[in-house]
mmCIF file of C-alpha atoms in Angstrom:
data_model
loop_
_atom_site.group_PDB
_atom_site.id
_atom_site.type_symbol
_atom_site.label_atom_id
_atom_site.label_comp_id
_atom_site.label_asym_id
_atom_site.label_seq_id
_atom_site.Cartn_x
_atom_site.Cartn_y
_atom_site.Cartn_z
ATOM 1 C CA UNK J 16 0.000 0.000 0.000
ATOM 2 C CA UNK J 17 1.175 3.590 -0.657
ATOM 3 C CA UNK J 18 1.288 4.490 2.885
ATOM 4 C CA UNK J 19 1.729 8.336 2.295
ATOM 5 C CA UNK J 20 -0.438 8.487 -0.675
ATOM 6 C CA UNK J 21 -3.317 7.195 2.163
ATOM 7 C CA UNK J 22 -2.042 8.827 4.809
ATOM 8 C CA UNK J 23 -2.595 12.126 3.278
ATOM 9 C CA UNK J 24 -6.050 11.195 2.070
ATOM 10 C CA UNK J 25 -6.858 10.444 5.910
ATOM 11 C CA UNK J 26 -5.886 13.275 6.875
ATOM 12 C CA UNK J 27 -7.710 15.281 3.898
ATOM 13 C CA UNK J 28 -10.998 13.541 4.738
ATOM 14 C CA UNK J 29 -10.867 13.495 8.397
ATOM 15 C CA UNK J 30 -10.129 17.379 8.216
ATOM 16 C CA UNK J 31 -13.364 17.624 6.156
ATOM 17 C CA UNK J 32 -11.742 18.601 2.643
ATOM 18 C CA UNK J 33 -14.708 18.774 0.187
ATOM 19 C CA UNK J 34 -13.115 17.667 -2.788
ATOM 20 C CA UNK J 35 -10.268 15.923 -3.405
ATOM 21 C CA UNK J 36 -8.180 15.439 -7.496
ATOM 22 C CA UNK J 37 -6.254 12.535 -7.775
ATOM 23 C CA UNK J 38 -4.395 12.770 -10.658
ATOM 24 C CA UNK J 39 -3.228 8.954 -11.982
ATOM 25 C CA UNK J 40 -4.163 6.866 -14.936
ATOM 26 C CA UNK J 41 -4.374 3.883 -12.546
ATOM 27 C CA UNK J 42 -7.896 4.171 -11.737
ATOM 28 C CA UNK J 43 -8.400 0.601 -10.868
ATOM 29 C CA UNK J 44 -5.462 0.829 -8.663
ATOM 30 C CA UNK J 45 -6.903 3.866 -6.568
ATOM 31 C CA UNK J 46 -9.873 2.591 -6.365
ATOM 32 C CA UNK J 47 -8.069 -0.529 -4.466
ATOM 33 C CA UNK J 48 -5.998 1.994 -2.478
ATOM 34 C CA UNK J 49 -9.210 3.767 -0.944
ATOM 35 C CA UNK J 50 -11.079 0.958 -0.688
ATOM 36 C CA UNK J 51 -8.049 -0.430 1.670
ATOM 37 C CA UNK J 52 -7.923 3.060 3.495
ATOM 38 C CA UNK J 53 -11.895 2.839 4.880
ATOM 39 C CA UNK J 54 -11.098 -0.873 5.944
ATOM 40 C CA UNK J 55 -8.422 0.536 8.195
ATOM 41 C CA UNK J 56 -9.005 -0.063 11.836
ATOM 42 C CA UNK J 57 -9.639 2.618 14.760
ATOM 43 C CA UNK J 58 -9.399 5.723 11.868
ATOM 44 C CA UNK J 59 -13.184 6.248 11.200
ATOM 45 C CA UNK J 60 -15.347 7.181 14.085
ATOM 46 C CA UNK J 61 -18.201 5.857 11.635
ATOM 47 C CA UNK J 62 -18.284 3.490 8.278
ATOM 48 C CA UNK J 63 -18.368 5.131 5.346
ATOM 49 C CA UNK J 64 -19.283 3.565 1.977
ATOM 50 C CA UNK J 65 -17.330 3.861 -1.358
ATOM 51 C CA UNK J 66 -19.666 4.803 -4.411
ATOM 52 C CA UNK J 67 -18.487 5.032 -7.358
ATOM 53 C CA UNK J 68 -19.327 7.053 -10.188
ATOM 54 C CA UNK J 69 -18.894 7.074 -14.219
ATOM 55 C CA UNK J 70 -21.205 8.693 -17.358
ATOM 56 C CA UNK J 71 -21.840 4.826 -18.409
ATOM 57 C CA UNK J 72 -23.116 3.696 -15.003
ATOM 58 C CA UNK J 73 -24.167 6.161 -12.726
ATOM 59 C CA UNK J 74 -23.356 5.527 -8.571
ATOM 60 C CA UNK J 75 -22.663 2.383 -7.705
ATOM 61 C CA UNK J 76 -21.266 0.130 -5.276
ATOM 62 C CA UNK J 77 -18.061 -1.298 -5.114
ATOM 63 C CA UNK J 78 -19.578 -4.552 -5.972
ATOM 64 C CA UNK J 79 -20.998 -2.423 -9.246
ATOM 65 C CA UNK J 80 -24.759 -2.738 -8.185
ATOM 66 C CA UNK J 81 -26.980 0.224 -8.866
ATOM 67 C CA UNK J 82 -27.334 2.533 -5.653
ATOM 68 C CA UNK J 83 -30.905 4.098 -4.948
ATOM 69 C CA UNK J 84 -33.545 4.321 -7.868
ATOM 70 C CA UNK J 85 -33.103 7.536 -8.959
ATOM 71 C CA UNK J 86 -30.690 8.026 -12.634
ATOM 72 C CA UNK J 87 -27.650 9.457 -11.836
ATOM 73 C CA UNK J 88 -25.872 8.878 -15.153
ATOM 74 C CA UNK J 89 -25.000 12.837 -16.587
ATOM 75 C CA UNK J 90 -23.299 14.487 -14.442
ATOM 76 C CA UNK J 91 -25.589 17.067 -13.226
ATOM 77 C CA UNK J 92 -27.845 14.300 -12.036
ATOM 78 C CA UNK J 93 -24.563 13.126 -9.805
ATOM 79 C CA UNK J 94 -24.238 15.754 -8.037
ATOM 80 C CA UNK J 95 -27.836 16.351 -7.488
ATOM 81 C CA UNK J 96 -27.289 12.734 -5.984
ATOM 82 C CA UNK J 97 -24.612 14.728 -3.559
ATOM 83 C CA UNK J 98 -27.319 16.931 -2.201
ATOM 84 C CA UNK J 99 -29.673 14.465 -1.478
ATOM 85 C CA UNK J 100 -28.041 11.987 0.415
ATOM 86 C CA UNK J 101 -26.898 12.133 3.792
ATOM 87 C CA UNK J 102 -24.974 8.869 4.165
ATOM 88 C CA UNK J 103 -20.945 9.450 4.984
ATOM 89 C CA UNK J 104 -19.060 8.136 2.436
ATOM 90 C CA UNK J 105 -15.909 8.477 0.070
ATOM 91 C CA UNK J 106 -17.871 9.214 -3.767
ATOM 92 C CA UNK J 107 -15.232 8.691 -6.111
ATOM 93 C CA UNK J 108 -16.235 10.584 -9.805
ATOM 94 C CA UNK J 109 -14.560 8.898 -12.505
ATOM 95 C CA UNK J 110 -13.319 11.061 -15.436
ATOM 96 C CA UNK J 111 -15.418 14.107 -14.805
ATOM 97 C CA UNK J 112 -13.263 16.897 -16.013
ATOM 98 C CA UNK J 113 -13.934 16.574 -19.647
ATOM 99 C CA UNK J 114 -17.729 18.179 -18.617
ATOM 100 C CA UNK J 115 -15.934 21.080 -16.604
ATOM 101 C CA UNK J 116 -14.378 22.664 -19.848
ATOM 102 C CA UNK J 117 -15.328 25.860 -20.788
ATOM 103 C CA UNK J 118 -16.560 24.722 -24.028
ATOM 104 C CA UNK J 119 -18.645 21.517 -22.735
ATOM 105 C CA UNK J 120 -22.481 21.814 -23.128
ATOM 106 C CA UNK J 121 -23.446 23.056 -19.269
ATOM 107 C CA UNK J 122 -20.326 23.623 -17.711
ATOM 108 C CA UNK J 123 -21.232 26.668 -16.168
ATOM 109 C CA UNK J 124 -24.414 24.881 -14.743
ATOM 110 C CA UNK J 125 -22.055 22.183 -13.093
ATOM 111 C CA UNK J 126 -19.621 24.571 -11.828
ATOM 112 C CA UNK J 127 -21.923 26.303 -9.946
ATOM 113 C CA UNK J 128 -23.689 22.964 -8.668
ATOM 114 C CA UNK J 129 -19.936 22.134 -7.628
ATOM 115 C CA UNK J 130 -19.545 25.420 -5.694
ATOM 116 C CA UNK J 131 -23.209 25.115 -4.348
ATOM 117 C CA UNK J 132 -22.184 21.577 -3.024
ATOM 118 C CA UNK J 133 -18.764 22.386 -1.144
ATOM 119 C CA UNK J 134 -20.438 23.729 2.192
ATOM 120 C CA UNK J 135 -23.245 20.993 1.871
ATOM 121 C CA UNK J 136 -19.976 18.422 2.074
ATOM 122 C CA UNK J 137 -18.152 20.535 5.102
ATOM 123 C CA UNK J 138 -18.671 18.403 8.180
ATOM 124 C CA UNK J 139 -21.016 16.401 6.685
ATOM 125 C CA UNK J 140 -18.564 12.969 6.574
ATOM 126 C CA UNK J 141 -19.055 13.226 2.521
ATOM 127 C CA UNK J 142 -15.779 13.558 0.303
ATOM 128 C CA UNK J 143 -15.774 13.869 -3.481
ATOM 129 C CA UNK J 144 -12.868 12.418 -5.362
ATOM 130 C CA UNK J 145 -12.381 13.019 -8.369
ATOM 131 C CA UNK J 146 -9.858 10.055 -10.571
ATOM 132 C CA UNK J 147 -8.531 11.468 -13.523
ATOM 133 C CA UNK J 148 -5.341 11.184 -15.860
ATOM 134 C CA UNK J 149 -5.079 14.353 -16.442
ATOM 135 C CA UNK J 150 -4.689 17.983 -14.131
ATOM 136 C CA UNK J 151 -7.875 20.013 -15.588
ATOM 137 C CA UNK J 152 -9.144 22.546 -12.921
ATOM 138 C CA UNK J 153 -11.933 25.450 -13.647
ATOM 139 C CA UNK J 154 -10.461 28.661 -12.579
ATOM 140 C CA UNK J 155 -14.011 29.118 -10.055
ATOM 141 C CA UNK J 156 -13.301 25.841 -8.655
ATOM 142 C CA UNK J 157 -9.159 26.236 -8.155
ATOM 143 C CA UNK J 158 -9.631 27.163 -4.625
ATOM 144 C CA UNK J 159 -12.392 24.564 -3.484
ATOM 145 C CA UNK J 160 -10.247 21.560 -5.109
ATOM 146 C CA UNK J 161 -6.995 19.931 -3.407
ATOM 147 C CA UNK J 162 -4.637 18.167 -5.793
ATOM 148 C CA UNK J 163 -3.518 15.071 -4.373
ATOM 149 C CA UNK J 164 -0.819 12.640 -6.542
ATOM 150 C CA UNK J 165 -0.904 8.987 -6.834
ATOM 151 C CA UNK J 166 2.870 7.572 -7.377
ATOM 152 C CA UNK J 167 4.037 4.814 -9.522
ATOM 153 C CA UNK J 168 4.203 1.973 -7.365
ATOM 154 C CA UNK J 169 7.188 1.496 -4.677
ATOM 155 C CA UNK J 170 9.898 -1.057 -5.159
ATOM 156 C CA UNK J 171 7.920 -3.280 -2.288
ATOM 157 C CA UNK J 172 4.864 -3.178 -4.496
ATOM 158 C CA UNK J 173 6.605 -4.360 -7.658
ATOM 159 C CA UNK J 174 8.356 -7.328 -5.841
ATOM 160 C CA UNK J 175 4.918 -7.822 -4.455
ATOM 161 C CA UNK J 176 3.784 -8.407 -7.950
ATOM 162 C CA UNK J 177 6.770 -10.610 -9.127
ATOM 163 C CA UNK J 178 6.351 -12.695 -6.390
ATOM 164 C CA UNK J 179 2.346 -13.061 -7.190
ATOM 165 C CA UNK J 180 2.956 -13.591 -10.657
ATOM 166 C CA UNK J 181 5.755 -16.614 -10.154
ATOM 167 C CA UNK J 182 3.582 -17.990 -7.736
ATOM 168 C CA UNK J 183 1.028 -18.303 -10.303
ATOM 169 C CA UNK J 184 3.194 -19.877 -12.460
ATOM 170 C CA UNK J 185 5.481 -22.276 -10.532
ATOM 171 C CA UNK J 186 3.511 -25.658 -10.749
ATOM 172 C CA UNK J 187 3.413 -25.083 -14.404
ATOM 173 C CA UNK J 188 6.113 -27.904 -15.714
ATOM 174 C CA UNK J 189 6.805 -26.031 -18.888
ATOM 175 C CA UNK J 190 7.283 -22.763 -17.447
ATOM 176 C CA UNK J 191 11.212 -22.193 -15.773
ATOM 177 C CA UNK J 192 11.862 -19.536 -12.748
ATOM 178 C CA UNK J 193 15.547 -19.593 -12.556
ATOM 179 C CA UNK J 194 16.026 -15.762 -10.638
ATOM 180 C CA UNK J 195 17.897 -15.938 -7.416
ATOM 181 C CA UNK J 196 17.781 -12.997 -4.634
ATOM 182 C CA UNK J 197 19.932 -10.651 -7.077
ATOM 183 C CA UNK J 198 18.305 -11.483 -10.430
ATOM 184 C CA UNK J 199 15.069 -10.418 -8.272
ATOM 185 C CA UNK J 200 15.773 -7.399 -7.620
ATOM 186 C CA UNK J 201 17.606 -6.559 -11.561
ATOM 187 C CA UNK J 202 13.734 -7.360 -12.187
ATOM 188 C CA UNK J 203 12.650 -4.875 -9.317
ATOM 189 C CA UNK J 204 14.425 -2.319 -10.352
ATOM 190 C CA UNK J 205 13.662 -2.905 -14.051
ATOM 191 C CA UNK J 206 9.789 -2.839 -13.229
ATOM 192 C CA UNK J 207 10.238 0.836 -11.442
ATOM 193 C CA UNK J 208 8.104 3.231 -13.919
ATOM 194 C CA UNK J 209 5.686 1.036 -14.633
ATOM 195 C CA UNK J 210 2.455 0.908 -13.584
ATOM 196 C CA UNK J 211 0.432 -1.844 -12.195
ATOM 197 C CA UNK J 212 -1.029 -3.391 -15.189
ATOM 198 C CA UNK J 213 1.869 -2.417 -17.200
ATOM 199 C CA UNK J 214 4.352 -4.473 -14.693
ATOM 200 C CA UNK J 215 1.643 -7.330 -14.697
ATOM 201 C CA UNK J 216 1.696 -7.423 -18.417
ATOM 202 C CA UNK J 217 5.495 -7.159 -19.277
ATOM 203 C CA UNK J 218 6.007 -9.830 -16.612
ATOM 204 C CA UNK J 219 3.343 -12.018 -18.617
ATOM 205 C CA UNK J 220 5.040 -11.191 -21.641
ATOM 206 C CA UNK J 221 8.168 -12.351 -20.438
ATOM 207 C CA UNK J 222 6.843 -15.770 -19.541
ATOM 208 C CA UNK J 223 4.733 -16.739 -22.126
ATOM 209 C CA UNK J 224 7.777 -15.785 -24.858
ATOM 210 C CA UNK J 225 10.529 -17.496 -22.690
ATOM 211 C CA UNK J 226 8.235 -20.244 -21.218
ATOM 212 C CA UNK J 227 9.856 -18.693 -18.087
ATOM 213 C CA UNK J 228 11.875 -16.067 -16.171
ATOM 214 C CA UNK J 229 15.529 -15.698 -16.183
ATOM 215 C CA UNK J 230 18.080 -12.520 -15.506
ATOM 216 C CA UNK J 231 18.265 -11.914 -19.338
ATOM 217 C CA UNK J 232 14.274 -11.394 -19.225
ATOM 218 C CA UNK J 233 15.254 -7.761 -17.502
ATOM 219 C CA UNK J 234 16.154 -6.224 -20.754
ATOM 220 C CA UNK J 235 12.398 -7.270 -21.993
ATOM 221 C CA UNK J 236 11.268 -5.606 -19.301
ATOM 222 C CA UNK J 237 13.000 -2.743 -19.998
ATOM 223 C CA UNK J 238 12.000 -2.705 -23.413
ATOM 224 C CA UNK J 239 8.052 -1.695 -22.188
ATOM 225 C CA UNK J 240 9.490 1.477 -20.871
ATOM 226 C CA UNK J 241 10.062 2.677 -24.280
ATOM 227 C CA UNK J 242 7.004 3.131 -24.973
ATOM 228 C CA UNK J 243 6.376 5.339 -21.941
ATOM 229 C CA UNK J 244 9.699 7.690 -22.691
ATOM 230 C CA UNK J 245 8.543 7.774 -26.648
ATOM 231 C CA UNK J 246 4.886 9.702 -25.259
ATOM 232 C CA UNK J 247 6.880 12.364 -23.422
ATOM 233 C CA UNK J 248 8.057 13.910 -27.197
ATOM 234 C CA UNK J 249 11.329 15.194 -25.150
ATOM 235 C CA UNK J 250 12.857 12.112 -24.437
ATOM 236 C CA UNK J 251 14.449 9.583 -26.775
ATOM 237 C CA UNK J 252 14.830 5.757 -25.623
ATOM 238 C CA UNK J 253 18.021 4.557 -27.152
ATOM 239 C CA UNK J 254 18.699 0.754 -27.764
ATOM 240 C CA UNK J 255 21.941 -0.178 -25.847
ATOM 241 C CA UNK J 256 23.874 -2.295 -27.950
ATOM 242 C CA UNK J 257 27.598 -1.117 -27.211
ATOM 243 C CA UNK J 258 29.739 -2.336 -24.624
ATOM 244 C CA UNK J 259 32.619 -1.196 -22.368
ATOM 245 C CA UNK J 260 34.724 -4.129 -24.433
ATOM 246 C CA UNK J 261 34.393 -1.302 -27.622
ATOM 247 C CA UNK J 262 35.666 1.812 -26.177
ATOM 248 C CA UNK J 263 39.485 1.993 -25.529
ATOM 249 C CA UNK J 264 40.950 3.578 -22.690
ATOM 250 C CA UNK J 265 39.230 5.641 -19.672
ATOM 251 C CA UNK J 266 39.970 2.610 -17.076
ATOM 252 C CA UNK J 267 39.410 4.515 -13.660
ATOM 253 C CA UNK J 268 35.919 5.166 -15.622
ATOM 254 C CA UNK J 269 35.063 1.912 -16.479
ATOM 255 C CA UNK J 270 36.318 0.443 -12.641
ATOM 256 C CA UNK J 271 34.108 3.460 -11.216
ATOM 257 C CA UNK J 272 31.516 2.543 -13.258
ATOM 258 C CA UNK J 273 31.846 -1.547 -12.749
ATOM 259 C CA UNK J 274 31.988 -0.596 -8.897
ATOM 260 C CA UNK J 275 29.097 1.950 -8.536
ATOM 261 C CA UNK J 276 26.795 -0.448 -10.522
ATOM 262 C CA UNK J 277 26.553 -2.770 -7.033
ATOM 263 C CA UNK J 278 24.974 0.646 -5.970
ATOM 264 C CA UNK J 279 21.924 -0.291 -7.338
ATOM 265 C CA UNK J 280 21.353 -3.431 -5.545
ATOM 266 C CA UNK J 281 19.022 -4.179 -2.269
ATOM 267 C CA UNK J 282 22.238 -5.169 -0.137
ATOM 268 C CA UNK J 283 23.800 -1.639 -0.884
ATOM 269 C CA UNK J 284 20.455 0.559 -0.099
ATOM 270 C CA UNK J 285 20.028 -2.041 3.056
ATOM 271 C CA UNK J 286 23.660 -0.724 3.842
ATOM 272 C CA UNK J 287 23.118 2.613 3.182
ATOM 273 C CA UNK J 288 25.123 2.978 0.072
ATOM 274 C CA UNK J 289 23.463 6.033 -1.869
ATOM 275 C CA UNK J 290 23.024 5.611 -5.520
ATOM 276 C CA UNK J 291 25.623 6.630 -8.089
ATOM 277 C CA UNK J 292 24.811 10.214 -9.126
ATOM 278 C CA UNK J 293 26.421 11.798 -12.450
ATOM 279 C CA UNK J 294 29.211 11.739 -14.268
ATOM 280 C CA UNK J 295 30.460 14.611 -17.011
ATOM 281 C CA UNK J 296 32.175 13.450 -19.632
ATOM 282 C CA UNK J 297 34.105 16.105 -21.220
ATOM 283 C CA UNK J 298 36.378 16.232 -24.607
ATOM 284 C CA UNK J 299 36.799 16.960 -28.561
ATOM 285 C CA UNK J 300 34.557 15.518 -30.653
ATOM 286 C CA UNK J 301 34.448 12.145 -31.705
ATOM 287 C CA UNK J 302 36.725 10.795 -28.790
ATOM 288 C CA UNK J 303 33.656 8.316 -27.457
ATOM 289 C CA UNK J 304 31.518 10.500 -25.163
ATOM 290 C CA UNK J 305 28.010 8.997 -26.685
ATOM 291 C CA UNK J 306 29.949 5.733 -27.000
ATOM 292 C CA UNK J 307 30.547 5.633 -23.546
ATOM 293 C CA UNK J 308 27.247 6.634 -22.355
ATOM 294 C CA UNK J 309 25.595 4.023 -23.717
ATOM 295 C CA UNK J 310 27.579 1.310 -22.712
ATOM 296 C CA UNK J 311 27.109 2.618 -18.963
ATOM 297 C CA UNK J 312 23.427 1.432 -19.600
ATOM 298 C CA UNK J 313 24.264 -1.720 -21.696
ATOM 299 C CA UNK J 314 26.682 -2.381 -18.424
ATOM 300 C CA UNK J 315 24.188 -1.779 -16.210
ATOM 301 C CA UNK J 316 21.707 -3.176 -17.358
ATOM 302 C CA UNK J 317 18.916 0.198 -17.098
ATOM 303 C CA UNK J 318 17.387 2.093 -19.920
ATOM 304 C CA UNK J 319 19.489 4.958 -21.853
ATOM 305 C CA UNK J 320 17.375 8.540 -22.288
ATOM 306 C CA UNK J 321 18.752 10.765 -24.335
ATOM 307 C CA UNK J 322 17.724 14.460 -23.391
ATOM 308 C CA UNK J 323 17.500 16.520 -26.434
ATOM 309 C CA UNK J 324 17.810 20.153 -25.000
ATOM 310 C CA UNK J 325 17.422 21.467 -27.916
ATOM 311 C CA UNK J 326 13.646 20.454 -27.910
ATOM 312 C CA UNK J 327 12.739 21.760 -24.619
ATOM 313 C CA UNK J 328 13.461 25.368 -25.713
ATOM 314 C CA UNK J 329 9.986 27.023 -27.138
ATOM 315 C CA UNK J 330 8.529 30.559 -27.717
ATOM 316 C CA UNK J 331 5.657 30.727 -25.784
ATOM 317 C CA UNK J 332 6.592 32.129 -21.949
ATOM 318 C CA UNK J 333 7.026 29.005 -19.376
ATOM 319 C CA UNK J 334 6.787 26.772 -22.091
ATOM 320 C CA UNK J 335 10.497 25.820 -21.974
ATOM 321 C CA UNK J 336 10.274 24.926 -17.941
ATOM 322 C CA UNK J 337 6.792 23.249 -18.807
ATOM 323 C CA UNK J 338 8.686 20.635 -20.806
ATOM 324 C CA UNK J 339 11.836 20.613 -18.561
ATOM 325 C CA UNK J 340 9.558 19.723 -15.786
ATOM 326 C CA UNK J 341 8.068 16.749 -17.554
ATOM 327 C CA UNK J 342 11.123 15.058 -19.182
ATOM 328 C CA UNK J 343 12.522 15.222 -16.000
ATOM 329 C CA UNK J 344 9.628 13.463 -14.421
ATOM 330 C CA UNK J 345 9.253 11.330 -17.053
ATOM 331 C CA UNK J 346 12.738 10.333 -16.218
ATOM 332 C CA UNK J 347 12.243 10.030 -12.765
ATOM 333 C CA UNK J 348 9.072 7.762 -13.705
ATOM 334 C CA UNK J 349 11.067 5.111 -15.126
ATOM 335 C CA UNK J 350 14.242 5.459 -12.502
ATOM 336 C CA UNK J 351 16.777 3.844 -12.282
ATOM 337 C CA UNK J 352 17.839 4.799 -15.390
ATOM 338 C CA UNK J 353 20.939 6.505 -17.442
ATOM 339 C CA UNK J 354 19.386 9.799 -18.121
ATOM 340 C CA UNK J 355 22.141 11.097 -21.460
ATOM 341 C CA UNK J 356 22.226 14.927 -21.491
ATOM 342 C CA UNK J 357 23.989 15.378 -25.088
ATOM 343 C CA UNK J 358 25.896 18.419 -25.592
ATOM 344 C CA UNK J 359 24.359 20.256 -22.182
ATOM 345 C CA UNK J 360 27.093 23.153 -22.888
ATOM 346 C CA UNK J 361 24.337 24.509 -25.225
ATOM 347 C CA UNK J 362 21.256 24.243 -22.998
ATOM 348 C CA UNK J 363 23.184 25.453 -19.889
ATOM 349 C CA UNK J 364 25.735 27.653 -21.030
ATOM 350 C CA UNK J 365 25.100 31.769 -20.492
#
């Protein structure tokens, strides 16, 4: 469980925050995550129900069943829902921004049905949440609305999920599990980016083309993240295919490099070993700089992004930080990774 991501919803909700935006494309996975947070023990003075809300099927139940008689499928008739009922309860509203727009057919009628609602929900035990992908806000509703982020799942949830899916797996005859402890966590660590489903399904992948799991399964995994770094338009995934055995000289590099690459693994952080930070690589052109940096990645065994600075750079005022801001979260996303600044003198220089 993401223990700050629902400790910080406790604390919204018990503090009577009307309305709460989640921003994640893991619905199904948030909806898990509160539905584990109102099973807690000794936090809620009184039960309080999870409803559930979409344009295709109105309120219902966690179990999906229709709640009350009345049709709550457009929106309006949602939140006229809100008003009448006095049950506590968490009443999650699935992809409702796209009716907030300014150019949606009766936005201004919901906004104002939103505002009307906020001090009917103040100390009445009822929280909106909104799920959504995307951050899309009103203006009239900026203040009344409390941005909440759900993270990519931690490195405990991802072994969580390797572990599940071997176990699934193991009294299958044809299908081979040959990881030990440290092949584990190469598959950990490859994982981190990923969501849920996406980590289910590149694990799945992995078995049904190998008829098993192995260490050299991690650069499969790694392959999925491409597809992630290719949607951020700043980034560029590059294939590692080079190795240190192709670049001549720089041996303190390459025995830093060999060394620091144990950083990565769960006896080091368990130690307290920090991770290896960055390296600037520094000569004439042509002498092996690009070379180099991608056979740090083929060496260790991590995805290679190139950042293009020249694409960050736009016309339109806070544009350019806009973009810097999401290749760098992007890159952050699918950590640990060899993030390949290419000619930063340009970018950086005055």
């Amino acid at each position: 469980m993401q223990k700050s991501f629902v400790s910080d919803l406790i604390t919204y909700i018990r503090a009577g925050y009307p309305v709460l935006y989640v921003v994640t494309g893991e619905e199904d996975r948030a909806i898990d995550l509160l539905e584990e947070m109102l099973a807690l023990p000794d936090v809620w003075k009184e039960p309080r129900q999870l409803q559930l809300w979409s344009i295709s099927r109105g309120f219902v139940d966690i179990e999906g069943k229709k709640i009350g008689q009345e049709d709550t499928h457009r929106p309006e008739q949602a939140l006229a829902f809100l008003f009448k009922t006095k049950k506590p309860g968490i009443f999650v509203l699935k992809d409702f921004h796209p009716y907030l727009k300014e150019n949606a057919k009766d936005s201004a009628l919901l906004i104002r049905m939103i505002r009307d609602l906020v001090p009917e929900l103040r100390g009445s035990g009822k929280t909106v949440v909104w799920l959504s992908p995307v951050q899309e806000i009103p203006p009239e509703l900026e203040k009344e609305v409390t941005l909440v982020d759900l993270p990519l799942p931690k490195e405990s949830e991802y072994r969580q999920i390797l572990d599940s899916m071997i176990k699934q797996v193991e009294k299958n005859p044809r299908v081979v599990i040959s990881l030990d402890e440290d092949a584990k966590d190469e598959m950990v660590k490859a994982c981190q980016g990923l969501t849920r489903a996406e980590a289910e399904n590149a694990l799945a992948k992995a078995i049904v083309s190998n008829q098993g799991l192995s260490s050299k399964d991690v650069m499969a995994i790694l392959a999925e993240k491409e597809q992630i770094i290719r949607k951020s338009g700043i980034l560029e995934y590059t294939a590692t295919v080079e190795s240190f055995g192709q670049i001549g000289g720089l041996d303190n590099l390459k025995m830093w490099l060999k060394q620091r690459n144990e950083g990565f693994t769960q006896k080091a952080l368990d130690f307290g070993l920090p991770n290896p930070r960055g390296v600037m690589l520094v000569g004439v052109p042509g002498c092996g700089k690009s070379l180099c940096a991608k056979a740090v990645a083929a060496e260790w065994k991590k995805p290679l992004l190139r950042f293009d600075l020249g694409r960050v750079f736009a016309g339109i005022v806070g544009e350019s930080e806009e973009r810097m801001r999401k290749a760098l979260s992007v890159a952050e996303g699918v950590a640990p990774a060899v993030l390949w600044i290419d000619e930063i003198e340009k970018g950086l220089s005055g």
